[in-house]
Amino acid sequence: MTTYGSFPGARPRRLRTTSAMRRMVAETRLHPADLILPAFVREGISTPAEIGAMPGVVQHTRDSLKKAAVEALEAGVSGIMLYGVPEEQKKDAAGTVGTDPDGILQVALRDVRAEVGDDLIVMSDVCIDEFTDHGHCGVLDAEGRVDNDATLERYAEMAQVQADAGAHVVAPSGMMDGQVGVIRDALDQIGHEDVSILAYTAKYSSAFYGPFREAVGSSLKGDRKTYQQDPANARESLRELALDLEEGADMVMVKPAGPYLDILAKVAAAVDVPVAAYQISGEYAMIEAAAERGWIDRDRAIMESLTGIKRAGANMILTYWATEVARQL
């Protein structure tokens, strides 16, 4: 005879019995609209160039970038984040090609905006690291240190030319103090009050950026530890968050995503603006490499990693799998 209330009276496994049951009670759901596709466009190539450390990701030509943008739109992806890769001989100490209206990034912005209009959110990275011959995110002083305030002047000009080229959203990623406020003022001064700022609020000095530096043809010498955040610190992120919001950030970002889910959760709990997380190149490369060796189930690992990022509090996820995953969803 069964005694009601005897152990185990509570059986959570009842809600895991079938795929339909698990789907019905799922607490976190991915949607194509959660996803943003980062994309690289390279000057001076006639066919897309494969990125060795990122299987399946390429440096686009202008034409292939337009095609990728349309495919992302058709899959239901919300946005595309553009990074420009100039010809090597055009790099200089100040990254001047990054603010040239005819530089590769601005040309690509115009191309993509003309192709997708307002149906796909066109975003642009505001940073000069791809365009400098030293690879740092700012202007260097006489001692070779990144000069914060001189760099802000470059960011202001860069945001303006990107907005003129059609960016819906500009995303300052250099982690300079005051970058959001300076960019907001610069945009407003030329009538781009409607252009949003996605602030790279918590961007950590991470070992997981390695493949990205190949993707943008980085000329970096040294490291970025004097301006990107120390991986040991958490409270510092909330200070950066408060400053970015005070300066006028419309959206905020945590980067990388996977190794910093605790930071993502803290940021998401603290704000009433949209929160993005960037699943970066190293996160992508690890899953692709392990799957290629048969060590993990690729598709399940991708979905699990993205679900974890959303569960931690991200409203938007930048991921190189954006179009592929959106199609599956």
Coordinates of C-alpha atoms in Angstrom, one line a residue:
M1 CA 0.0 0.0 0.0
T2 CA 1.4 3.4 -1.0
T3 CA 1.8 6.0 1.8
Y4 CA 1.2 9.4 0.4
G5 CA 3.8 12.0 1.2
S6 CA 6.5 9.3 1.7
F7 CA 9.9 10.1 0.2
P8 CA 10.3 11.0 -2.6
G9 CA 7.0 12.7 -2.8
A10 CA 8.5 15.5 -4.9
R11 CA 9.7 14.2 -8.3
P12 CA 11.0 17.0 -10.5
R13 CA 11.8 14.4 -13.1
R14 CA 8.1 14.4 -14.0
L15 CA 8.8 17.6 -15.9
R16 CA 11.6 16.1 -17.9
T17 CA 9.9 13.0 -19.2
T18 CA 9.6 14.0 -22.9
S19 CA 10.9 16.5 -25.3
A20 CA 7.5 18.2 -25.5
M21 CA 7.3 18.4 -21.7
R22 CA 10.8 19.9 -21.5
R23 CA 10.0 22.4 -24.2
M24 CA 6.8 23.5 -22.4
V25 CA 8.5 24.2 -19.1
A26 CA 11.7 25.7 -20.4
E27 CA 12.7 28.8 -18.5
T28 CA 15.0 30.2 -21.1
R29 CA 14.3 30.4 -24.8
L30 CA 16.6 31.5 -27.6
H31 CA 15.1 33.4 -30.5
P32 CA 16.6 34.6 -33.7
A33 CA 16.0 38.2 -32.7
D34 CA 18.4 37.7 -29.8
L35 CA 21.3 37.3 -32.2
I36 CA 23.7 39.7 -33.8
L37 CA 26.3 38.7 -36.4
P38 CA 29.8 40.1 -36.2
A39 CA 31.3 40.3 -39.7
F40 CA 34.7 41.3 -41.1
V41 CA 35.2 43.1 -44.4
R42 CA 38.7 43.3 -45.9
E43 CA 39.9 45.8 -48.4
G44 CA 41.7 44.7 -51.5
I45 CA 40.5 41.1 -51.9
S46 CA 38.4 39.6 -54.7
T47 CA 37.1 36.5 -52.9
P48 CA 36.3 35.9 -49.2
A49 CA 39.4 34.9 -47.2
E50 CA 39.2 32.1 -44.7
I51 CA 40.3 32.7 -41.1
G52 CA 42.4 29.8 -40.1
A53 CA 41.6 29.9 -36.4
M54 CA 37.8 30.3 -37.0
P55 CA 36.6 27.6 -39.4
G56 CA 33.5 28.8 -41.2
V57 CA 34.2 32.5 -40.7
V58 CA 35.7 34.7 -43.4
Q59 CA 37.0 38.1 -44.1
H60 CA 34.4 39.3 -46.6
T61 CA 34.6 41.2 -49.8
R62 CA 32.2 44.1 -50.1
D63 CA 29.9 41.8 -52.3
S64 CA 30.0 38.8 -50.0
L65 CA 29.4 41.0 -47.0
K66 CA 26.2 42.3 -48.6
K67 CA 25.1 38.7 -49.2
A68 CA 25.9 37.7 -45.6
A69 CA 23.8 40.7 -44.3
V70 CA 20.8 39.6 -46.4
E71 CA 21.2 36.0 -45.3
A72 CA 21.2 37.1 -41.6
L73 CA 18.1 39.3 -42.2
E74 CA 16.3 36.4 -43.9
A75 CA 17.2 34.1 -41.0
G76 CA 15.6 36.5 -38.5
V77 CA 18.9 37.9 -37.0
S78 CA 18.4 41.3 -35.5
G79 CA 21.7 43.0 -36.3
I80 CA 25.2 42.9 -37.9
M81 CA 28.3 44.3 -36.3
L82 CA 30.9 45.4 -38.8
Y83 CA 34.7 45.4 -38.5
G84 CA 36.9 46.8 -41.2
V85 CA 40.3 45.4 -42.3
P86 CA 42.3 47.9 -44.3
E87 CA 45.2 47.2 -46.6
E88 CA 48.4 47.0 -44.5
Q89 CA 50.1 50.0 -46.1
K90 CA 47.2 52.3 -45.1
K91 CA 47.8 51.8 -41.4
D92 CA 49.5 54.5 -39.4
A93 CA 50.0 55.6 -35.8
A94 CA 46.7 57.5 -35.6
G95 CA 44.6 55.0 -37.5
T96 CA 43.5 57.7 -39.9
V97 CA 41.9 55.3 -42.4
G98 CA 39.4 54.6 -39.7
T99 CA 38.0 58.1 -39.9
D100 CA 38.3 58.4 -43.7
P101 CA 34.8 58.6 -45.2
D102 CA 36.1 56.4 -48.0
G103 CA 37.8 54.0 -45.6
I104 CA 36.8 50.3 -45.9
L105 CA 34.6 50.3 -42.8
Q106 CA 32.6 53.4 -43.9
V107 CA 32.3 52.0 -47.4
A108 CA 31.0 48.7 -46.0
L109 CA 28.5 50.5 -43.8
R110 CA 27.1 52.3 -46.8
D111 CA 27.0 49.0 -48.8
V112 CA 25.1 47.1 -46.1
R113 CA 22.7 49.9 -45.2
A114 CA 21.8 50.3 -48.9
E115 CA 21.2 46.5 -49.1
V116 CA 19.1 46.0 -46.0
G117 CA 17.8 49.5 -45.1
D118 CA 16.2 49.6 -41.7
D119 CA 15.2 45.9 -41.7
L120 CA 18.5 44.8 -40.1
I121 CA 20.3 46.9 -37.4
V122 CA 23.6 47.9 -38.8
M123 CA 26.2 48.3 -36.1
S124 CA 29.8 49.5 -36.2
D125 CA 32.8 49.1 -34.0
V126 CA 34.3 52.4 -32.8
C127 CA 37.9 51.6 -32.2
I128 CA 41.1 52.3 -34.1
D129 CA 43.0 49.1 -33.4
E130 CA 42.3 47.6 -36.8
F131 CA 43.7 50.8 -38.4
T132 CA 46.9 51.5 -36.4
D133 CA 50.3 50.2 -37.3
H134 CA 50.9 49.4 -33.6
G135 CA 47.6 47.6 -33.1
H136 CA 46.5 49.4 -30.0
C137 CA 43.1 50.8 -29.5
G138 CA 44.3 54.4 -29.1
V139 CA 46.8 57.0 -29.9
L140 CA 50.2 56.5 -28.3
D141 CA 52.1 59.2 -26.4
A142 CA 55.9 59.9 -26.5
E143 CA 56.5 57.0 -24.0
G144 CA 54.4 54.5 -26.1
R145 CA 51.5 54.6 -23.7
V146 CA 47.9 54.8 -24.9
D147 CA 46.8 58.5 -24.5
N148 CA 43.2 58.4 -23.2
D149 CA 42.1 61.9 -24.0
A150 CA 43.8 62.1 -27.4
T151 CA 42.2 58.8 -28.3
L152 CA 38.7 60.2 -27.4
E153 CA 39.1 62.8 -30.1
R154 CA 39.7 60.0 -32.6
Y155 CA 36.7 58.1 -31.4
A156 CA 34.4 61.2 -31.7
E157 CA 35.4 61.7 -35.3
M158 CA 35.1 58.0 -36.0
A159 CA 31.6 57.8 -34.6
Q160 CA 30.6 60.8 -36.7
V161 CA 31.8 59.3 -40.0
Q162 CA 30.2 55.9 -39.2
A163 CA 26.9 57.6 -38.4
D164 CA 27.1 59.5 -41.7
A165 CA 27.8 56.3 -43.5
G166 CA 24.6 54.7 -42.2
A167 CA 25.3 53.0 -38.8
H168 CA 22.2 52.6 -36.7
V169 CA 24.3 51.8 -33.7
V170 CA 27.9 52.7 -32.9
A171 CA 29.8 50.5 -30.4
P172 CA 32.9 52.0 -28.7
S173 CA 35.1 49.1 -27.7
G174 CA 38.4 50.7 -26.8
M175 CA 37.7 51.0 -23.0
M176 CA 38.9 54.6 -22.9
D177 CA 37.6 56.6 -19.9
G178 CA 34.8 59.0 -21.0
Q179 CA 34.3 57.4 -24.4
V180 CA 30.6 57.2 -24.3
G181 CA 30.0 60.8 -23.3
V182 CA 32.4 62.1 -25.9
I183 CA 30.7 60.1 -28.6
R184 CA 27.2 61.1 -27.6
D185 CA 28.2 64.7 -27.7
A186 CA 29.9 64.3 -31.1
L187 CA 26.9 62.5 -32.6
D188 CA 24.4 65.1 -31.3
Q189 CA 26.5 68.0 -32.6
I190 CA 26.0 66.8 -36.2
G191 CA 22.3 65.9 -35.9
H192 CA 22.7 62.1 -35.3
E193 CA 20.6 62.1 -32.1
D194 CA 18.9 58.9 -33.2
V195 CA 22.1 56.9 -33.5
S196 CA 22.3 54.6 -30.5
I197 CA 25.4 53.8 -28.5
L198 CA 26.1 50.2 -27.5
A199 CA 28.8 50.6 -24.9
Y200 CA 31.5 47.9 -24.4
T201 CA 31.0 48.4 -20.6
A202 CA 32.9 45.4 -19.3
K203 CA 35.6 44.4 -21.7
Y204 CA 38.2 42.2 -20.2
S205 CA 41.8 41.7 -21.2
S206 CA 41.3 38.1 -22.3
A207 CA 43.3 35.3 -23.7
F208 CA 40.3 34.3 -25.8
Y209 CA 40.7 37.2 -28.3
G210 CA 43.5 35.4 -30.2
P211 CA 41.6 34.3 -33.3
F212 CA 39.9 37.8 -33.6
R213 CA 43.4 39.3 -34.0
E214 CA 43.9 37.1 -37.1
A215 CA 40.5 38.1 -38.3
V216 CA 41.2 41.8 -38.3
G217 CA 44.8 41.5 -39.3
S218 CA 46.0 43.1 -36.0
S219 CA 49.4 44.6 -35.8
L220 CA 49.4 44.6 -32.0
K221 CA 52.7 44.8 -30.1
G222 CA 52.4 44.1 -26.4
D223 CA 49.1 43.8 -24.6
R224 CA 46.0 45.9 -23.7
K225 CA 46.1 45.4 -19.9
T226 CA 46.3 49.1 -19.1
Y227 CA 42.9 49.8 -20.6
Q228 CA 40.9 46.6 -20.8
Q229 CA 39.7 45.2 -17.5
D230 CA 41.6 42.8 -15.3
P231 CA 40.0 39.3 -15.3
A232 CA 40.3 39.2 -11.5
N233 CA 37.9 42.1 -10.9
A234 CA 34.1 42.1 -10.7
R235 CA 33.1 45.3 -8.7
E236 CA 35.1 47.3 -11.3
S237 CA 32.5 46.3 -13.9
L238 CA 29.7 47.9 -12.0
R239 CA 31.7 51.1 -11.7
E240 CA 32.2 51.1 -15.5
L241 CA 28.5 50.4 -15.9
A242 CA 27.5 53.4 -13.8
L243 CA 29.8 55.7 -15.7
D244 CA 28.6 54.5 -19.1
L245 CA 25.0 54.9 -18.2
E246 CA 25.7 58.4 -16.8
E247 CA 27.4 59.3 -20.0
G248 CA 24.4 58.2 -22.1
A249 CA 24.8 54.6 -23.2
D250 CA 21.7 53.2 -24.7
M251 CA 22.8 49.6 -24.4
V252 CA 25.7 47.9 -22.5
M253 CA 27.8 44.9 -23.3
V254 CA 29.9 42.3 -21.4
K255 CA 32.8 40.8 -23.4
P256 CA 33.8 37.9 -23.4
A257 CA 30.5 36.2 -22.6
G258 CA 31.2 32.6 -21.6
P259 CA 34.1 33.1 -19.1
Y260 CA 32.3 36.1 -17.5
L261 CA 28.7 34.9 -17.0
D262 CA 28.9 36.1 -13.3
I263 CA 29.7 39.6 -14.6
L264 CA 26.9 39.4 -17.1
A265 CA 24.4 38.4 -14.4
K266 CA 25.5 41.2 -12.1
V267 CA 25.2 43.8 -15.0
A268 CA 21.8 42.4 -16.1
A269 CA 20.5 42.6 -12.5
A270 CA 21.7 46.2 -12.1
V271 CA 20.3 48.0 -15.2
D272 CA 17.0 48.8 -17.0
V273 CA 18.7 49.1 -20.4
P274 CA 19.3 46.2 -22.9
V275 CA 22.3 44.1 -22.1
A276 CA 24.5 42.4 -24.8
A277 CA 27.1 39.8 -24.5
Y278 CA 29.8 38.9 -27.0
Q279 CA 30.6 35.2 -27.6
I280 CA 34.1 35.9 -28.8
S281 CA 36.4 34.3 -31.3
G282 CA 38.2 32.0 -28.8
E283 CA 34.9 30.7 -27.5
Y284 CA 33.9 29.9 -31.1
A285 CA 37.2 28.4 -31.9
M286 CA 37.3 26.0 -28.9
I287 CA 33.9 24.5 -29.8
E288 CA 34.7 24.2 -33.5
A289 CA 38.1 22.6 -32.8
A290 CA 36.8 20.1 -30.2
A291 CA 33.9 19.2 -32.5
E292 CA 36.2 18.7 -35.4
R293 CA 38.1 16.2 -33.3
G294 CA 34.9 14.4 -32.3
W295 CA 35.3 15.3 -28.7
I296 CA 31.9 17.1 -28.4
D297 CA 28.6 17.3 -30.2
R298 CA 29.0 20.6 -32.1
D299 CA 25.4 21.6 -32.5
R300 CA 24.4 20.8 -28.9
A301 CA 27.5 22.6 -27.6
I302 CA 26.6 25.7 -29.6
M303 CA 23.1 25.8 -28.3
E304 CA 24.1 25.1 -24.8
S305 CA 26.7 27.8 -24.8
L306 CA 24.2 30.4 -26.2
T307 CA 21.4 29.3 -23.8
G308 CA 23.8 29.8 -20.9
I309 CA 24.6 33.3 -22.0
K310 CA 20.9 34.2 -22.3
R311 CA 20.1 32.5 -19.0
A312 CA 22.7 34.7 -17.3
G313 CA 20.8 37.8 -18.5
A314 CA 21.8 38.8 -22.0
N315 CA 19.0 40.3 -24.1
M316 CA 21.3 40.2 -27.2
I317 CA 24.2 37.9 -28.1
L318 CA 26.9 38.6 -30.6
T319 CA 27.9 35.3 -32.0
Y320 CA 29.6 34.1 -35.2
W321 CA 27.0 31.4 -35.4
A322 CA 24.1 33.9 -35.5
T323 CA 22.8 33.1 -39.0
E324 CA 23.2 29.3 -38.6
V325 CA 21.5 29.2 -35.2
A326 CA 18.7 31.6 -36.3
R327 CA 17.9 29.2 -39.1
Q328 CA 17.7 26.3 -36.7
L329 CA 15.5 28.1 -34.3

